PDB file of C-alpha atoms and ligand atoms in Angstrom:
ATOM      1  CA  UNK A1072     -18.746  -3.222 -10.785  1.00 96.00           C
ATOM      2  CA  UNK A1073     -15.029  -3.375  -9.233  1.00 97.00           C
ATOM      3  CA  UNK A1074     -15.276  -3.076  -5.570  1.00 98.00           C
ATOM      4  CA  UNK A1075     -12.539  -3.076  -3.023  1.00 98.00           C
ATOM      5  CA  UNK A1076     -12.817  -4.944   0.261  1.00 98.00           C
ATOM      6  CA  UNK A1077     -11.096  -6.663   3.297  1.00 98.00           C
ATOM      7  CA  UNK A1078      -9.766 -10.004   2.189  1.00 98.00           C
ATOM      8  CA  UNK A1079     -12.060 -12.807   3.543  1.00 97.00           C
ATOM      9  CA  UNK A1080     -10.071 -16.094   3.576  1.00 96.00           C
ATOM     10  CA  UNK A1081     -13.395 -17.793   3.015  1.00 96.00           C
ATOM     11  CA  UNK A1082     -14.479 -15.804  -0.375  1.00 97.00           C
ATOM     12  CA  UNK A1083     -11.475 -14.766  -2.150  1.00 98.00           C
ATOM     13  CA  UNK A1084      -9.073 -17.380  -4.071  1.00 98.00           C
ATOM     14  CA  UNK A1085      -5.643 -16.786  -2.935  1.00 98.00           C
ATOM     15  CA  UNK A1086      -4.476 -19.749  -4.525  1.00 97.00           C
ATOM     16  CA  UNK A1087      -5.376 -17.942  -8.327  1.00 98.00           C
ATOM     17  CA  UNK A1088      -3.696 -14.545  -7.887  1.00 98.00           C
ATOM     18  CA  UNK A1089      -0.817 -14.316  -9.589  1.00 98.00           C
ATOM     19  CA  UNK A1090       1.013 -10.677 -10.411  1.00 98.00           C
ATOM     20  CA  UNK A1091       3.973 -12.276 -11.751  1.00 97.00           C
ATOM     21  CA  UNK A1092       6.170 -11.120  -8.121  1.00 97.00           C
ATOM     22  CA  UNK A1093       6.954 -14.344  -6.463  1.00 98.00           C
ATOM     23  CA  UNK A1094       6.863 -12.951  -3.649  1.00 97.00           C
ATOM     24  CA  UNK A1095       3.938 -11.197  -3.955  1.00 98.00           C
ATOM     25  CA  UNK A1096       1.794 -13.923  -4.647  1.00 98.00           C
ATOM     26  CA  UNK A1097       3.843 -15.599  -2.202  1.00 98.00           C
ATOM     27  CA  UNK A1098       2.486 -13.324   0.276  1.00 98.00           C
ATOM     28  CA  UNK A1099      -1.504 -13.481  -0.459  1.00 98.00           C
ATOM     29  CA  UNK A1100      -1.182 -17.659  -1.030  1.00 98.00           C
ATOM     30  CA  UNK A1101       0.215 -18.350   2.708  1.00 98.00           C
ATOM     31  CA  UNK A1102       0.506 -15.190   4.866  1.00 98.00           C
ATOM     32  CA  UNK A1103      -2.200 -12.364   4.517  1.00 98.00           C
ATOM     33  CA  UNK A1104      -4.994 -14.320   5.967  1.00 98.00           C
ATOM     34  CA  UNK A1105      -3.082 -15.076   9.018  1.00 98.00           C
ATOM     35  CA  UNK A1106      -1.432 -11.599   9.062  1.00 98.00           C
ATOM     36  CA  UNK A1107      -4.913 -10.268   9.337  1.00 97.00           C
ATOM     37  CA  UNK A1108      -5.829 -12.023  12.150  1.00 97.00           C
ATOM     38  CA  UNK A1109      -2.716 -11.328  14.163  1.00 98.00           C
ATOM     39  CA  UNK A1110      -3.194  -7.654  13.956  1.00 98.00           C
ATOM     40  CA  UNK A1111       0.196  -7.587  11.517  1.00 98.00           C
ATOM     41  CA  UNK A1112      -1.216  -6.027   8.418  1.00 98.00           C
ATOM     42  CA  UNK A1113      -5.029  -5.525   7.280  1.00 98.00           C
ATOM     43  CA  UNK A1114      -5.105  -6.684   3.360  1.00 98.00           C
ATOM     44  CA  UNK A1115      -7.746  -5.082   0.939  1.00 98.00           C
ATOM     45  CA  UNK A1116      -8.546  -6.682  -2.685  1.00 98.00           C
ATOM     46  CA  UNK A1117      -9.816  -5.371  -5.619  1.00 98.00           C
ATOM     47  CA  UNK A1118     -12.943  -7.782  -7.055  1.00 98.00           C
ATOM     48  CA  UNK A1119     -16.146  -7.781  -9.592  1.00 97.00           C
ATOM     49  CA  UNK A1120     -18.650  -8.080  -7.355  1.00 96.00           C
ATOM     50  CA  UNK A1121     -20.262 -10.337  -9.811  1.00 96.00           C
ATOM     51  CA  UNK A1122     -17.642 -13.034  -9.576  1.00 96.00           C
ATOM     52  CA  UNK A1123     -15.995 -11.370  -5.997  1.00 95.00           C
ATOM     53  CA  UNK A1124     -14.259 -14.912  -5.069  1.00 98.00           C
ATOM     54  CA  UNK A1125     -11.424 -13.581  -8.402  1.00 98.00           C
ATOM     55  CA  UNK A1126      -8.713 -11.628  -6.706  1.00 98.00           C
ATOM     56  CA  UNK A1127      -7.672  -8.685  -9.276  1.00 98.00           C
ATOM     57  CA  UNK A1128      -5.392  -6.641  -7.398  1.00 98.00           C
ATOM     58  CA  UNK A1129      -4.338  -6.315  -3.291  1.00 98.00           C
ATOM     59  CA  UNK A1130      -2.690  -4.323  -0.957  1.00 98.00           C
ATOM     60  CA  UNK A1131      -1.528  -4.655   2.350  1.00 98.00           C
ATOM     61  CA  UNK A1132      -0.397  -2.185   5.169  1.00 98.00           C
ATOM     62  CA  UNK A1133       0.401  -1.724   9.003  1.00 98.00           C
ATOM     63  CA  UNK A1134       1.230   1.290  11.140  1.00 97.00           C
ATOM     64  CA  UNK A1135       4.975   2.397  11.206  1.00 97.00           C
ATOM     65  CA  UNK A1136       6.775   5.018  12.142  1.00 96.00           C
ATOM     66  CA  UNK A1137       9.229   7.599  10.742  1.00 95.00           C
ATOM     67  CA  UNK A1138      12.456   8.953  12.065  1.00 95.00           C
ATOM     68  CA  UNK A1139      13.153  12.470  11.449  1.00 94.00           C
ATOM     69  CA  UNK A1140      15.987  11.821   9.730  1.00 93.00           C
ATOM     70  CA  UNK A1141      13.911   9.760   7.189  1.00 95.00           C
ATOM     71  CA  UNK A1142      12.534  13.017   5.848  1.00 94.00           C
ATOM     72  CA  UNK A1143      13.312  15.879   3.864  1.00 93.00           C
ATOM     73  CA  UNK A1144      14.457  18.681   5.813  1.00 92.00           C
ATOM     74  CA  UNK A1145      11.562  21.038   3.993  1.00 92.00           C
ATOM     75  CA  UNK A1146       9.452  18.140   5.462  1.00 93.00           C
ATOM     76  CA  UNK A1147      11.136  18.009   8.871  1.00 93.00           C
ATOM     77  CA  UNK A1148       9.520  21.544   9.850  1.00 90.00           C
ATOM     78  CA  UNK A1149       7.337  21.776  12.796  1.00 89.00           C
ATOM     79  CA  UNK A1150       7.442  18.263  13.808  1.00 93.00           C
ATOM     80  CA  UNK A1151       8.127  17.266  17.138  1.00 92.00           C
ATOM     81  CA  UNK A1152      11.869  15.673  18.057  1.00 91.00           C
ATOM     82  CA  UNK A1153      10.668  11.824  17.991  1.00 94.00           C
ATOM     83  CA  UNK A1154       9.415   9.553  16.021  1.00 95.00           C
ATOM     84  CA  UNK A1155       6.434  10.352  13.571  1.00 96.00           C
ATOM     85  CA  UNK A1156       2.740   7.320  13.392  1.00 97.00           C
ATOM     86  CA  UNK A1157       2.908   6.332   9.788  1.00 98.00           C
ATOM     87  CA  UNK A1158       1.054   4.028   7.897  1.00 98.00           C
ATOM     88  CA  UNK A1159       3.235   1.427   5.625  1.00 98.00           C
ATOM     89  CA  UNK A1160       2.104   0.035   2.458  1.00 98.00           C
ATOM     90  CA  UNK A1161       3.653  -3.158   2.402  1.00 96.00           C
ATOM     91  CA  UNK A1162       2.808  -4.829  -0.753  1.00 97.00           C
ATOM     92  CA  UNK A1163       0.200  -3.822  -3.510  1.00 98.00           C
ATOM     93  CA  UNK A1164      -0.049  -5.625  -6.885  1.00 98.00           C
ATOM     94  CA  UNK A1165      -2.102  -6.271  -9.885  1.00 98.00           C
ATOM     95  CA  UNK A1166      -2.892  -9.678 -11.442  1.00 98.00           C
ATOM     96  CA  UNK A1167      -1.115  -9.820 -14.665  1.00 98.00           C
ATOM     97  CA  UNK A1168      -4.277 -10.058 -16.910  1.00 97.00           C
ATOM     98  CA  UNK A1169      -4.935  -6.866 -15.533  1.00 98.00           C
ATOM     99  CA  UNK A1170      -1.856  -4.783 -15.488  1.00 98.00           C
ATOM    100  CA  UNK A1171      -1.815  -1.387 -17.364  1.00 97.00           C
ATOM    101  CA  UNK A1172      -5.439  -0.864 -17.010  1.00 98.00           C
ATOM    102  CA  UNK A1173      -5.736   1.578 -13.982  1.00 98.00           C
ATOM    103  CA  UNK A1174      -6.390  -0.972 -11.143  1.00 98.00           C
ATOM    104  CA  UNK A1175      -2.691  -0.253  -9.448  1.00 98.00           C
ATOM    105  CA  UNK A1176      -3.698   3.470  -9.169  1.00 98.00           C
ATOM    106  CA  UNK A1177      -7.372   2.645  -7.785  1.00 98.00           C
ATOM    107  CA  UNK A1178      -5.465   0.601  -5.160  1.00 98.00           C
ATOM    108  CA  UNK A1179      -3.154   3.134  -4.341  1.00 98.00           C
ATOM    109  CA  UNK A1180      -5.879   6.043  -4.469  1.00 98.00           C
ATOM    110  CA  UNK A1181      -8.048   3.602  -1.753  1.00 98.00           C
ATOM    111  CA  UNK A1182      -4.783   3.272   0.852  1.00 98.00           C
ATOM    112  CA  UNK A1183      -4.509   7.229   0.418  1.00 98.00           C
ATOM    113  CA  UNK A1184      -8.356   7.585   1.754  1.00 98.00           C
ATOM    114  CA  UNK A1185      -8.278   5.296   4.217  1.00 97.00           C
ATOM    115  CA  UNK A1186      -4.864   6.660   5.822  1.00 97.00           C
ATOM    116  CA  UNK A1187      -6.475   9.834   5.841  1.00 96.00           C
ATOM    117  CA  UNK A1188      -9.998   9.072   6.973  1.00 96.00           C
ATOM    118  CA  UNK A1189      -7.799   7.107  10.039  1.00 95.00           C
ATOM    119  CA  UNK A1190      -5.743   9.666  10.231  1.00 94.00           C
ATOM    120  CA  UNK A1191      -8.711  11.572  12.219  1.00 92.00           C
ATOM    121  CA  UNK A1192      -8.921   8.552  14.931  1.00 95.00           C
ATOM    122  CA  UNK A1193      -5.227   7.809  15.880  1.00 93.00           C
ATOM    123  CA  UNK A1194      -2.816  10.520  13.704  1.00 94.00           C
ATOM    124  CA  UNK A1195      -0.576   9.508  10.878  1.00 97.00           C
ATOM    125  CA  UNK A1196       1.213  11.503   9.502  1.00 97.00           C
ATOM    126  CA  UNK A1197       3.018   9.702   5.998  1.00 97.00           C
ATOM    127  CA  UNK A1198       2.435   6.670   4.124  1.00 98.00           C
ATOM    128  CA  UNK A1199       5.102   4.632   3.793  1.00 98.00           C
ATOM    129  CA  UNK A1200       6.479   2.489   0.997  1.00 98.00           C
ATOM    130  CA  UNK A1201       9.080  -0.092  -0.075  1.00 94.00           C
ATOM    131  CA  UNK A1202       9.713  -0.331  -3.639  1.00 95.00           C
ATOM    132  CA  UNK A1203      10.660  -3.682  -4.922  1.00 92.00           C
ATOM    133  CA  UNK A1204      12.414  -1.676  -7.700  1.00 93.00           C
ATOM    134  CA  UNK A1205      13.764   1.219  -8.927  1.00 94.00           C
ATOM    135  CA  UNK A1206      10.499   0.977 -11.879  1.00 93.00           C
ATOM    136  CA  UNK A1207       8.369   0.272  -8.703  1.00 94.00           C
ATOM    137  CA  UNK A1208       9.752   3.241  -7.206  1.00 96.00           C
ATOM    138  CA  UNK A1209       8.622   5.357 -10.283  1.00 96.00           C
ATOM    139  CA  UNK A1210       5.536   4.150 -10.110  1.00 96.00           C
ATOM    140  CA  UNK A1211       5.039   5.736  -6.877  1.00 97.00           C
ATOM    141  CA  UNK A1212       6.843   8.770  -7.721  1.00 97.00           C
ATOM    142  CA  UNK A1213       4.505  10.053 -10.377  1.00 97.00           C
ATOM    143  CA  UNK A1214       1.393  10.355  -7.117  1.00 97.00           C
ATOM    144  CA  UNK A1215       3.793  12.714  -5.281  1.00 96.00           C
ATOM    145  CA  UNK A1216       5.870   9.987  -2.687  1.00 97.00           C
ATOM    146  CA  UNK A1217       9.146  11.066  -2.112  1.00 96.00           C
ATOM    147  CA  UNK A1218      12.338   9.427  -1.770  1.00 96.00           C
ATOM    148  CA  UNK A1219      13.481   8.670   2.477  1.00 96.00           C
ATOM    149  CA  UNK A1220      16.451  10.551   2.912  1.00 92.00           C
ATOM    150  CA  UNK A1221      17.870   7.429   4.228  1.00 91.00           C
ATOM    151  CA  UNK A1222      17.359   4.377   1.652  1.00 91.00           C
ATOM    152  CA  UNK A1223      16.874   4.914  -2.032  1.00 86.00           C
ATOM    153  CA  UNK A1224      14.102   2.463  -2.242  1.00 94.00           C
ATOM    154  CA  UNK A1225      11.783   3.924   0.916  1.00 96.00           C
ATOM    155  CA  UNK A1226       9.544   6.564  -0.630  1.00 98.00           C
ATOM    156  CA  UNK A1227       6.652   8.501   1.896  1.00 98.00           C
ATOM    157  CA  UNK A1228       3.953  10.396   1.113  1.00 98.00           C
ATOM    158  CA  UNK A1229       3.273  12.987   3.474  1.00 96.00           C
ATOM    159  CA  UNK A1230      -0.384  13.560   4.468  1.00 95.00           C
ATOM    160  CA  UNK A1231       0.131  16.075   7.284  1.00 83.00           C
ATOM    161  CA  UNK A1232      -1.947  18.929   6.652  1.00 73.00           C
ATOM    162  CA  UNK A1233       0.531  22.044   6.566  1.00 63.00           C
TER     163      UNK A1233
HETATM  164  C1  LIG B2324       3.137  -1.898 -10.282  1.00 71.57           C
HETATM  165  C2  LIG B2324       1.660  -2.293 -10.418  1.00 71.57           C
HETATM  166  C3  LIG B2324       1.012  -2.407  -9.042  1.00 71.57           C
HETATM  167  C4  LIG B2324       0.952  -1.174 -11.220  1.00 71.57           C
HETATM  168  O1  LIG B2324      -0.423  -1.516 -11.378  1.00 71.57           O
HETATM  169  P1  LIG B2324      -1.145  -1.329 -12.798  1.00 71.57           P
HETATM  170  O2  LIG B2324      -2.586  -1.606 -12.604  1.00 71.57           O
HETATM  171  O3  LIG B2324      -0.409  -2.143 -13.796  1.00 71.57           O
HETATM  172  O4  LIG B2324      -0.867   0.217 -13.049  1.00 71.57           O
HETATM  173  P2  LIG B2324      -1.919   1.281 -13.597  1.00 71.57           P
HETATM  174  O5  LIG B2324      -2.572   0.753 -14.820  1.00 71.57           O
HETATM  175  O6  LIG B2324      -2.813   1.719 -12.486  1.00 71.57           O
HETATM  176  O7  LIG B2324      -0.933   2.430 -13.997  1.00 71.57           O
HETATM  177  C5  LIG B2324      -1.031   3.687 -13.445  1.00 71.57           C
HETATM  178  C6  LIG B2324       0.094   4.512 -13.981  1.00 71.57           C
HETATM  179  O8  LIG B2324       1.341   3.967 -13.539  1.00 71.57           O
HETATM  180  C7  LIG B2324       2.185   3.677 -14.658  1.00 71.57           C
HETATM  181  N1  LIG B2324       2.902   2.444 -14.296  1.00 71.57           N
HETATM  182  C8  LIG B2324       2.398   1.210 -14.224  1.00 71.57           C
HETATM  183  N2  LIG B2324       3.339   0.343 -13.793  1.00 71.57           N
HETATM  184  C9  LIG B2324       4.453   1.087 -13.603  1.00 71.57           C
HETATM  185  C10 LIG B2324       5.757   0.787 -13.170  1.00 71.57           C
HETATM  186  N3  LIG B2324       6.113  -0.468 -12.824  1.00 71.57           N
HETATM  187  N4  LIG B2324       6.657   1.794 -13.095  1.00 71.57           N
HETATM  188  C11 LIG B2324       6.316   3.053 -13.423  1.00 71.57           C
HETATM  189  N5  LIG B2324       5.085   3.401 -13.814  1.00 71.57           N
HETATM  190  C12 LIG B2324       4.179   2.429 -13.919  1.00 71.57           C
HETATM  191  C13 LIG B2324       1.236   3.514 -15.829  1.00 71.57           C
HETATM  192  O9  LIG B2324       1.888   3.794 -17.039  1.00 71.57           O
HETATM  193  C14 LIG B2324       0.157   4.520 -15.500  1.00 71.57           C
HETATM  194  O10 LIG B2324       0.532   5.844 -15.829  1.00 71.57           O
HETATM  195  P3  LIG B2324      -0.249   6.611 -17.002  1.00 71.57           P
HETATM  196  O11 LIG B2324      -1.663   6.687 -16.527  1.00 71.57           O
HETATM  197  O12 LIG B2324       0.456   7.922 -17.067  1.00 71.57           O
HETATM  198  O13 LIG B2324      -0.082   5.736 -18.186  1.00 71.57           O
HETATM  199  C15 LIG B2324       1.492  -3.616 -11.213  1.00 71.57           C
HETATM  200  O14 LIG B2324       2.063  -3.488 -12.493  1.00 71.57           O
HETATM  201  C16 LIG B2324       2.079  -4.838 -10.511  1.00 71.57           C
HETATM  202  O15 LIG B2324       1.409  -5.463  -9.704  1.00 71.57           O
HETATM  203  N6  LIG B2324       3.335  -5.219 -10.838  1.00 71.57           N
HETATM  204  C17 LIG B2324       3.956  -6.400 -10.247  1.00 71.57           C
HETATM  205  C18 LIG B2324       4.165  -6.255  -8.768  1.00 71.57           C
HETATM  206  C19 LIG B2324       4.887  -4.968  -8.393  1.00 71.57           C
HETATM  207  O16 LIG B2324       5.916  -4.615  -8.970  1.00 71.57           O
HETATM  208  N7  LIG B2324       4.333  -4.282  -7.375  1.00 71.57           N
HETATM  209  C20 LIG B2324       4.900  -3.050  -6.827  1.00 71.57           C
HETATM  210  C21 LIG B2324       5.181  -3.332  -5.385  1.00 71.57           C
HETATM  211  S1  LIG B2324       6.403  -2.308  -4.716  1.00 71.57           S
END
């Protein structure tokens, strides 16, 4: 069964991932581990918990904030005149063995529930994301993110409820 959980330094193989994003793999080799325990960004991977130490997929995130200005003006309504808590996906990725078989999406779908099961506890009100590219940027258009107003490869996904 595919599971997704914290990334534990000690189980997972870093060292094997590879999503075919330099920097990407980059990332989980030397820096998530550390980033984790530094309070930087929390990193979650996708596993079979029958052989959990192979890393299929990851993603990372921190909190963030938005400027106004960052969003639409439909989205601007009712919003107080400062800064808005976001969450920011930083990086999320696939192993390339397994690309193109729904594990990007499950990733994506378990960042949405946990921004909005913490959303209850501290208040966020988007989640945040950097495309690496404009067909990175499409892949996060088709689940609803929208572009920032201010920087064609920021898209948010509001989670404010109404
Ligand atoms: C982008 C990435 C995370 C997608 O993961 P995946 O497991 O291959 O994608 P899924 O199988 O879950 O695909 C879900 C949907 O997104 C579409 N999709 C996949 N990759 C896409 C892309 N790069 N651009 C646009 N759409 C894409 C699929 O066609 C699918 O839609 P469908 O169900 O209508 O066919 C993965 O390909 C990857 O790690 N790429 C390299 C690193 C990267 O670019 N990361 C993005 C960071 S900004």
């Amino acid at each position: 069964m595919l599971v997704i959980c914290r990334l534990d330094g000690r189980l997972h193989d870093r060292e094997g991932f590879d999503c075919g994003e330099p920097s990407l793999n980059l990332y989980l080799h030397t820096l998530a581990t550390q980033h984790l325990r530094t309070g930087i960004a929390a990193t979650h991977v996708l596993a079979d918990d029958k052989a959990p130490s192979c890393i299929f997929g990851y993603y990372s995130m921190s909190a963030a904030q938005m400027s106004l200005d960052e969003l639409s003006v439909s989205d601007r309504r009712r919003l107080p005149r400062y800064p808005v808590p976001a969450a920011r996906l930083a990086r999320l990725a696939v192993s390339v063995q397994k690309q193109g078989h729904g594990l990007g999406e499950a990733l994506l779908q378990d960042a949405v529930t946990r921004c909005l099961s913490l959303r209850e506890e501290l208040g966020i009100h988007a989640l945040l994301v950097d495309a690496l590219n404009e067909r990175a940027a499409g892949f996060y258009r088709q689940y609803g993110f929208r572009n920032c107003a201010t920087s064609a490869m920021t898209l948010y996904l509001p989670l404010g409820r109404g």
